Coordinates of C-alpha atoms and ligand atoms in Angstrom, one line a residue:
Chain A
M1 CA 97.0 95.2 85.2
I2 CA 100.3 93.3 84.9
R3 CA 102.7 93.9 82.1
I4 CA 106.1 92.5 81.3
E5 CA 108.0 94.3 78.5
N6 CA 111.0 93.1 76.6
L7 CA 112.5 91.1 79.5
H8 CA 116.1 90.0 79.0
K9 CA 118.2 87.9 81.3
R10 CA 121.6 86.2 80.8
F11 CA 123.9 84.1 83.0
D12 CA 127.4 85.1 81.8
S13 CA 127.5 84.1 78.2
L14 CA 124.2 82.1 78.3
E15 CA 121.3 84.2 77.1
V16 CA 118.2 82.7 78.9
L17 CA 115.4 85.3 78.3
K18 CA 115.6 86.9 74.9
G19 CA 112.9 89.5 75.2
V20 CA 109.7 88.3 76.8
D21 CA 106.5 90.3 76.6
L22 CA 103.4 89.4 78.5
D23 CA 100.2 91.2 79.5
I24 CA 98.1 89.7 82.2
K25 CA 94.6 90.7 83.2
Q26 CA 93.2 90.6 86.7
G27 CA 92.0 87.0 87.4
E28 CA 93.9 85.3 84.6
V29 CA 95.5 82.0 85.3
I30 CA 98.5 81.7 83.0
A31 CA 100.2 78.4 82.6
V32 CA 103.8 78.4 81.2
I33 CA 104.9 75.2 79.5
G34 CA 108.0 74.3 77.5
P35 CA 111.1 72.2 77.3
S36 CA 113.6 72.0 80.1
G37 CA 116.2 74.8 80.3
T38 CA 114.0 77.2 78.3
G39 CA 113.9 79.8 81.0
K40 CA 110.5 79.2 82.6
S41 CA 111.8 79.3 86.1
T42 CA 114.1 82.2 85.2
L43 CA 111.1 84.2 84.0
L44 CA 109.2 83.7 87.3
R45 CA 112.3 84.5 89.3
C46 CA 112.9 87.7 87.3
I47 CA 109.3 88.8 87.9
N48 CA 110.0 89.1 91.6
Y49 CA 113.7 89.9 91.2
L50 CA 115.1 86.8 92.7
E51 CA 117.1 87.1 89.6
K52 CA 117.9 90.6 88.3
P53 CA 117.1 91.0 84.6
E54 CA 119.4 93.1 82.5
K55 CA 116.7 94.8 80.6
G56 CA 112.9 95.1 80.6
I57 CA 110.1 96.7 82.5
I58 CA 107.8 94.9 84.9
T59 CA 104.6 96.6 86.0
I60 CA 102.2 95.3 88.5
G61 CA 99.4 97.7 89.4
D62 CA 100.9 101.0 90.5
V63 CA 104.5 99.6 90.8
S64 CA 106.7 99.7 87.8
V65 CA 110.3 98.5 87.8
D66 CA 112.7 99.2 85.0
A67 CA 115.7 96.8 85.1
S68 CA 118.1 99.5 83.9
K69 CA 117.4 101.6 87.0
A70 CA 115.8 99.4 89.6
S71 CA 116.2 100.8 93.1
K72 CA 116.1 98.7 96.3
K73 CA 112.8 100.4 97.1
A74 CA 111.2 99.6 93.8
I75 CA 112.3 96.0 94.0
H76 CA 110.8 95.7 97.5
D77 CA 107.5 97.3 96.3
L78 CA 107.4 94.8 93.5
R79 CA 108.0 91.9 95.8
M80 CA 105.1 93.1 98.0
K81 CA 102.8 92.6 95.0
T82 CA 103.9 89.1 94.2
S83 CA 104.5 85.9 96.1
M84 CA 106.2 82.7 95.0
V85 CA 105.5 79.1 95.6
F86 CA 108.7 77.0 95.2
Q87 CA 109.2 73.6 93.9
S88 CA 111.2 72.7 97.0
Y89 CA 108.6 74.4 99.3
N90 CA 111.4 76.4 101.1
L91 CA 109.5 76.7 104.4
F92 CA 111.4 78.3 107.2
K93 CA 112.6 75.3 109.1
N94 CA 112.9 77.1 112.5
M95 CA 109.2 78.0 112.5
T96 CA 106.1 76.0 112.9
V97 CA 103.5 75.8 110.2
L98 CA 101.5 78.6 111.9
E99 CA 104.6 80.7 112.3
N100 CA 105.7 80.2 108.7
V101 CA 102.4 81.9 107.7
M102 CA 102.0 84.6 110.4
K103 CA 105.6 85.7 111.1
P104 CA 106.2 87.1 107.6
M105 CA 103.0 89.2 107.9
M106 CA 104.3 90.6 111.2
I107 CA 107.8 91.1 110.1
V108 CA 107.2 92.6 106.6
R109 CA 103.9 94.4 107.0
G110 CA 103.9 95.0 110.7
V111 CA 100.6 93.2 111.2
D112 CA 99.9 92.7 115.0
R113 CA 100.2 89.3 116.4
A114 CA 96.5 88.6 117.0
T115 CA 95.4 89.6 113.5
A116 CA 98.3 87.7 111.9
E117 CA 97.4 84.6 113.9
K118 CA 93.8 84.8 112.9
T119 CA 94.5 85.3 109.2
A120 CA 97.1 82.5 109.3
K121 CA 94.7 80.1 110.9
E122 CA 92.0 80.9 108.3
L123 CA 94.4 80.3 105.5
L124 CA 95.8 77.1 106.9
E125 CA 92.2 75.9 107.3
K126 CA 91.7 76.6 103.6
V127 CA 94.6 74.4 102.7
G128 CA 93.5 71.7 105.2
L129 CA 96.3 72.0 107.7
S130 CA 94.4 73.1 110.8
D131 CA 95.6 70.0 112.7
K132 CA 99.3 70.7 111.9
L133 CA 99.6 74.3 113.1
D134 CA 102.3 73.6 115.7
Q135 CA 104.4 71.1 113.7
Y136 CA 107.8 72.0 112.3
P137 CA 108.2 71.5 108.5
S138 CA 110.6 68.5 109.0
K139 CA 107.6 66.6 110.5
L140 CA 105.4 67.1 107.4
S141 CA 104.9 65.3 104.1
G142 CA 105.9 67.0 100.9
G143 CA 102.2 67.7 100.1
Q144 CA 101.6 69.2 103.5
Q145 CA 104.7 71.3 103.3
Q146 CA 103.7 72.6 99.9
R147 CA 100.2 73.4 101.1
A148 CA 101.8 75.4 104.0
G149 CA 103.9 77.1 101.3
I150 CA 100.8 78.1 99.5
A151 CA 99.2 79.5 102.7
R152 CA 102.3 81.5 103.4
A153 CA 102.3 82.9 99.8
L154 CA 98.5 83.8 100.2
A155 CA 99.2 85.5 103.5
A156 CA 101.2 88.2 101.6
D157 CA 97.9 89.0 99.9
P158 CA 99.7 89.3 96.5
E159 CA 98.3 90.7 93.3
L160 CA 100.1 88.0 91.4
M161 CA 101.1 84.5 92.6
L162 CA 103.9 82.7 91.0
F163 CA 104.1 78.9 91.1
D164 CA 107.3 77.2 89.9
E165 CA 106.5 73.5 89.3
P166 CA 104.7 73.3 92.7
T167 CA 104.2 69.5 92.4
A168 CA 107.4 68.4 90.7
A169 CA 109.1 67.3 93.9
L170 CA 106.0 65.4 95.2
D171 CA 105.3 61.7 95.3
P172 CA 102.6 61.0 92.7
E173 CA 99.9 60.3 95.3
L174 CA 100.5 63.7 96.9
V175 CA 100.2 65.7 93.7
G176 CA 96.4 65.8 93.7
E177 CA 96.0 67.5 97.1
V178 CA 98.2 70.4 96.0
L179 CA 96.8 70.8 92.6
G180 CA 93.3 70.8 94.2
I181 CA 94.2 73.8 96.2
I182 CA 95.7 75.7 93.2
R183 CA 92.6 74.9 91.2
D184 CA 90.4 76.4 94.0
L185 CA 92.5 79.5 93.8
A186 CA 92.1 79.6 90.0
N187 CA 88.4 79.2 90.3
N188 CA 88.3 82.1 92.7
H189 CA 90.1 84.2 90.0
R190 CA 93.3 84.7 91.7
T191 CA 95.8 86.1 89.2
M192 CA 98.7 83.7 88.8
I193 CA 101.4 82.3 86.6
I194 CA 102.1 78.6 87.0
V195 CA 105.0 76.7 85.4
S196 CA 103.9 73.1 85.3
H197 CA 104.4 69.9 83.4
E198 CA 101.1 68.5 84.6
M199 CA 99.3 68.9 81.3
R200 CA 95.9 67.7 82.4
F201 CA 95.9 70.2 85.2
V202 CA 97.0 73.0 82.9
R203 CA 94.2 72.2 80.5
E204 CA 91.6 72.3 83.2
A205 CA 92.8 75.2 85.3
A206 CA 94.5 77.7 83.0
T207 CA 92.7 80.5 81.2
R208 CA 95.7 81.0 79.0
V209 CA 98.6 78.7 78.0
I210 CA 102.0 80.0 77.0
F211 CA 104.5 77.9 75.2
M212 CA 108.1 79.0 75.8
D213 CA 111.2 77.7 74.0
E214 CA 114.7 79.0 74.0
G215 CA 114.0 82.1 76.0
K216 CA 111.1 83.3 74.0
I217 CA 107.3 83.0 74.0
I218 CA 106.6 80.9 70.9
E219 CA 102.9 80.5 71.0
E220 CA 100.0 81.4 73.3
G221 CA 96.3 80.8 73.5
T222 CA 93.5 79.2 75.4
P223 CA 94.1 75.6 76.5
E224 CA 91.9 74.4 73.6
E225 CA 93.9 76.4 71.1
I226 CA 97.3 75.2 72.4
F227 CA 96.5 71.6 73.2
D228 CA 94.0 70.8 70.4
H229 CA 95.1 73.1 67.6
P230 CA 98.7 74.0 68.2
K231 CA 100.1 76.0 65.2
H232 CA 103.9 76.3 65.7
P233 CA 105.9 73.2 64.8
R234 CA 107.9 73.4 68.1
T235 CA 104.7 73.5 70.1
I236 CA 103.5 70.4 68.2
K237 CA 106.8 68.6 68.7
F238 CA 106.8 69.5 72.5
L239 CA 103.2 68.4 73.0
N240 CA 103.7 65.1 71.2
M241 CA 106.1 64.1 74.0
F242 CA 103.1 64.1 76.3
E243 CA 100.8 61.9 74.2
Chain B
M1 CA 157.8 61.8 149.1
F2 CA 154.2 62.6 148.1
E3 CA 152.8 64.7 151.0
L4 CA 149.2 63.5 151.1
D5 CA 148.0 66.0 153.7
F6 CA 149.3 68.9 151.8
F7 CA 147.7 67.5 148.6
I8 CA 144.3 67.0 150.2
D9 CA 144.3 70.4 151.9
L10 CA 145.1 72.0 148.6
L11 CA 142.5 69.9 146.7
F12 CA 139.9 71.4 149.0
S13 CA 141.2 75.0 149.1
L14 CA 141.7 75.4 145.4
P15 CA 138.0 75.3 144.4
K16 CA 137.7 78.7 146.1
F17 CA 139.5 80.0 142.9
I18 CA 137.1 78.4 140.5
P19 CA 134.9 81.6 140.4
V20 CA 138.0 83.6 139.3
T21 CA 138.6 81.2 136.4
L22 CA 135.0 81.1 135.5
K23 CA 134.7 84.8 135.6
L24 CA 137.7 85.1 133.2
A25 CA 136.1 82.5 130.9
F26 CA 132.6 84.1 130.8
L27 CA 133.9 87.6 130.2
S28 CA 136.1 86.3 127.4
L29 CA 133.2 84.3 126.0
M30 CA 130.9 87.3 125.9
L31 CA 133.5 89.3 124.1
S32 CA 134.5 86.6 121.6
L33 CA 130.9 85.5 120.9
S34 CA 129.7 89.0 120.1
L35 CA 132.7 89.8 118.0
A36 CA 132.5 86.5 116.2
I37 CA 128.9 87.0 115.2
V38 CA 129.7 90.4 113.7
L39 CA 132.8 89.0 111.9
A40 CA 130.9 86.0 110.6
V41 CA 128.1 88.3 109.2
I42 CA 130.8 90.4 107.5
R43 CA 132.4 87.3 106.0
H44 CA 128.9 85.9 105.0
Y45 CA 127.9 89.0 103.0
E46 CA 131.5 89.6 101.9
V47 CA 131.3 93.2 103.0
P48 CA 134.0 95.1 100.9
V49 CA 137.2 96.1 102.8
L50 CA 135.9 94.7 106.2
N51 CA 135.9 91.2 104.7
T52 CA 139.6 91.5 103.9
L53 CA 140.5 93.0 107.3
T54 CA 138.5 90.2 108.9
K55 CA 140.5 87.6 107.0
V56 CA 143.8 89.1 108.1
Y57 CA 142.6 89.2 111.7
I58 CA 141.5 85.6 111.6
S59 CA 144.7 84.4 110.0
F60 CA 146.8 86.3 112.5
F61 CA 145.1 85.0 115.6
R62 CA 144.7 81.5 114.5
S63 CA 148.2 81.1 113.2
T64 CA 150.2 82.4 116.3
P65 CA 150.3 81.1 119.9
F66 CA 148.0 82.7 122.3
I67 CA 150.8 83.2 124.9
S68 CA 152.8 85.2 122.3
Q69 CA 149.9 87.4 121.5
L70 CA 149.3 88.0 125.2
F71 CA 152.9 88.8 125.9
L72 CA 153.2 91.2 122.9
F73 CA 150.2 93.0 124.1
Y74 CA 150.8 93.1 127.8
F75 CA 154.5 93.4 128.0
G76 CA 155.4 94.7 124.6
L77 CA 152.8 97.3 123.5
A78 CA 152.3 98.4 127.1
R79 CA 155.7 100.2 126.9
Y80 CA 154.3 102.5 124.3
V81 CA 150.6 102.8 125.0
T82 CA 149.6 104.3 128.3
F83 CA 146.1 102.8 128.5
I84 CA 147.6 99.3 128.1
R85 CA 150.1 100.0 130.8
D86 CA 147.3 101.1 133.2
M87 CA 145.1 98.2 132.3
S88 CA 144.5 95.5 134.9
S89 CA 146.0 92.1 134.0
T90 CA 142.5 90.6 134.1
F91 CA 141.3 93.1 131.6
A92 CA 144.2 92.3 129.3
L93 CA 143.8 88.6 129.5
V94 CA 140.0 88.8 128.8
L95 CA 140.7 91.1 125.9
I96 CA 143.3 89.0 124.2
L97 CA 141.7 85.7 125.0
G98 CA 138.4 87.2 123.6
L99 CA 140.1 88.4 120.4
N100 CA 141.8 85.0 120.0
T101 CA 138.8 82.9 120.6
A102 CA 136.7 85.1 118.3
S103 CA 138.9 84.1 115.4
F104 CA 137.9 80.4 115.9
M105 CA 134.3 81.1 116.7
C106 CA 133.9 83.3 113.6
E107 CA 134.7 80.4 111.3
T108 CA 132.4 78.1 113.3
I109 CA 129.5 80.6 113.0
R110 CA 130.2 81.2 109.3
G111 CA 129.9 77.5 108.6
A112 CA 126.7 77.4 110.5
L113 CA 125.3 80.4 108.5
L114 CA 126.2 78.6 105.3
S115 CA 124.3 75.5 106.5
V116 CA 121.0 77.3 106.1
D117 CA 119.8 76.5 102.5
K118 CA 119.5 79.3 100.0
G119 CA 115.9 78.4 99.3
Q120 CA 114.8 79.8 102.6
V121 CA 116.6 83.0 101.9
E122 CA 114.9 83.2 98.6
A123 CA 111.5 82.6 100.2
G124 CA 112.3 85.4 102.6
H125 CA 113.1 87.8 99.8
S126 CA 110.1 86.7 97.8
L127 CA 107.9 87.7 100.8
G128 CA 109.5 91.1 100.9
M129 CA 111.9 90.5 103.9
T130 CA 115.2 92.4 104.0
N131 CA 118.6 90.8 104.3
L132 CA 118.7 91.8 107.9
Q133 CA 115.2 90.4 108.7
I134 CA 116.1 87.1 107.0
M135 CA 119.4 87.0 109.0
W136 CA 117.6 87.6 112.3
H137 CA 114.5 85.6 111.9
V138 CA 115.5 82.7 109.7
I139 CA 119.3 82.2 109.4
L140 CA 120.6 83.0 112.9
P141 CA 118.1 80.8 114.8
Q142 CA 119.0 77.8 112.6
A143 CA 122.7 78.6 112.6
V144 CA 122.8 78.8 116.4
K145 CA 121.5 75.2 116.6
V146 CA 124.2 74.0 114.3
A147 CA 126.9 76.1 115.9
I148 CA 126.3 75.3 119.6
P149 CA 128.2 72.0 119.7
P150 CA 131.4 73.4 118.1
L151 CA 131.0 76.6 120.0
S152 CA 130.9 74.8 123.3
N153 CA 134.1 73.1 122.3
N154 CA 135.6 76.6 121.6
F155 CA 134.4 77.6 125.1
I156 CA 136.0 74.7 126.8
N157 CA 139.3 75.5 125.1
L158 CA 138.9 79.1 126.1
T159 CA 138.3 78.0 129.7
K160 CA 141.5 76.0 129.7
N161 CA 143.4 78.9 128.1
T162 CA 142.5 81.2 131.1
A163 CA 145.2 79.3 132.9
M164 CA 147.7 81.4 131.0
G165 CA 146.6 84.2 133.2
F166 CA 149.2 83.4 135.8
T167 CA 151.9 84.6 133.4
V168 CA 150.6 88.1 133.7
G169 CA 150.0 87.8 137.5
I170 CA 146.4 86.7 137.8
I171 CA 145.7 84.6 140.8
D172 CA 143.2 82.1 139.4
L173 CA 143.2 78.3 139.8
M174 CA 146.5 77.9 138.0
G175 CA 148.0 81.1 139.6
K176 CA 147.1 79.8 143.1
A177 CA 148.6 76.4 142.4
K178 CA 151.8 78.0 141.1
L179 CA 152.1 80.1 144.2
E180 CA 151.6 77.1 146.5
A181 CA 154.2 75.1 144.5
A182 CA 156.7 77.9 144.6
N183 CA 156.3 78.5 148.4
S184 CA 156.4 74.8 149.4
F185 CA 158.5 73.3 146.6
R186 CA 155.8 70.6 146.5
F187 CA 155.4 70.7 142.7
T188 CA 153.8 67.2 142.2
E189 CA 151.2 67.7 144.9
S190 CA 150.3 71.3 143.7
Y191 CA 150.0 70.6 140.0
L192 CA 148.3 67.3 140.5
A193 CA 145.7 69.0 142.7
V194 CA 145.0 71.8 140.2
L195 CA 144.7 69.3 137.3
I196 CA 142.1 67.4 139.2
V197 CA 140.1 70.5 140.0
Y198 CA 140.3 71.6 136.3
W199 CA 139.3 68.1 135.2
V200 CA 136.2 67.9 137.5
M201 CA 135.2 71.4 136.5
I202 CA 135.5 70.9 132.7
A203 CA 133.9 67.5 132.9
A204 CA 130.9 69.2 134.6
M205 CA 130.8 71.8 131.8
T206 CA 130.9 69.0 129.2
K207 CA 127.9 67.4 130.9
V208 CA 125.9 70.6 130.8
Q209 CA 126.9 71.0 127.1
S210 CA 125.5 67.6 126.2
I211 CA 122.3 68.3 128.0
I212 CA 121.8 71.5 126.1
E213 CA 122.6 69.7 122.8
E214 CA 120.0 67.1 123.6
K215 CA 117.4 69.8 124.3
L216 CA 118.1 71.5 121.0
K217 CA 118.0 68.4 119.0
N218 CA 114.4 67.8 119.7
K219 CA 113.2 71.2 118.7
Y220 CA 113.1 71.3 114.9
Ligands
ATP301 N1 121.8 80.8 88.6 C1 122.1 80.4 87.4 N2 123.4 80.5 86.9 C2 123.7 80.0 85.7 N3 122.9 79.5 84.8 C3 121.6 79.4 85.2 C4 121.2 79.8 86.5 N4 119.8 79.5 86.6 C5 119.5 78.9 85.4 N5 120.5 78.8 84.6 C6 120.5 78.3 83.2 O1 119.5 79.0 82.5 C7 118.8 78.2 81.6 C8 117.3 78.3 81.9 O2 117.0 77.7 83.2 P1 115.6 77.7 83.8 O3 115.7 77.1 85.2 O4 114.9 79.0 83.8 O5 114.9 76.6 82.9 P2 113.4 76.0 83.0 O6 112.7 76.3 81.8 O7 112.8 76.4 84.3 O8 113.7 74.4 83.0 P3 113.1 73.2 83.8 O9 111.8 72.8 83.1 O10 114.1 72.1 83.7 O11 112.8 73.7 85.2 C9 119.3 76.8 81.9 O12 120.2 76.5 80.8 C10 120.0 76.9 83.2 O13 121.1 76.0 83.2
MG302 MG1 112.4 75.3 86.1

């Protein structure tokens, strides 16, 4: 059970999240759509405390963090339950693909080298990178880097995966290979939140679509409800841009 | 007249003192590098109080001549502090040269730490790594690569600065040349010989430096 209650975040005078509430069930694939600057990235970043919200409670399984009294330990526990896939991949440049996936397991959870290596190799096979294990990120295409990023996030064995526009920085011909992997994860009922502008993908892969505007959730529903029968005028206006 | 025999004799006897100079350089390097890393991390995380002290420290050592720092310490403070008075001149030189060079290296290392993009730090946090783990496993290895070329320049400057040791009575390359010159009054021969020895030695160090840089470049 994942619950976000009354989440508020501001940057100085700019109020970015104005009370976001969201309940997510195990296995749900939530897509967040909305205009630029609406706070979609900020929402994801607050969920694993890359940004510290001012107010609100985030609960994932047995970990609950209240922003007004968030301890270092609680934040760490929360981060252990989530993992993030970034638009700019953010692989560790001093580590090979294999090390990017196995080292965090060893460092953060104290997994022994042999086990970490075995798990990492399995995950990298899943994302089709078995032939790139010993390459450094600088030698990979964007699509390959992002697939490595997904394998690294999976290695943390998270209860919730967060994807912030995972294909936005990719050349068009590389988008498919990354979306394919995310779709596989969705089909296997991995719980996740995806911020994406790829409407076709959202429609196919999401179990629930959330439309955000100006720091609030304006409308939510199944992909059919949102895309075929949107109710709120702002949703209609936003979707019209994609026609 | 230029006394060629004297010059050649000295040219071949001076290298015996290279180990003294290198020992001074390496000891100061160890001290300055370890101190510089600590100071750079303090600056990087803007640790309260320590950050301000570090800034003052850096400003002082960068903005005053090394020779004045050495003299204040070795001749000035020694009058009031017993342990400085009892200190060997080698120890004093290594200490002040280490402190001095650290102020330059700190800024070099700080720049290198900043060169690692914030995205990687965020990735580390999102995976549950602590600041210290991110520093050790992600930032420092990349920063070292960036920092090595400027740090080896710092090291070469440091090696040349060891020549100041003669002013506190150390018999290194420069100290030996000074003695020979004073005893024989053959200043041109003595100082030309020592310059050539320094030149060859530093040129060799520069060569090693470029080999190391080439090796690092190909890694990632
Ligand atoms: N670190 C920050 N400091 C100040 N303002 C910020 C910061 N991060 C985001 N903002 C501002 O907060 C608002 C929301 O940003 P956010 O990145 O969450 O939008 P978004 O919905 O993800 O937009 P996009 O679709 O363009 O990615 C924007 O106005 C942005 O300029
Ligand atoms: Mg965004």
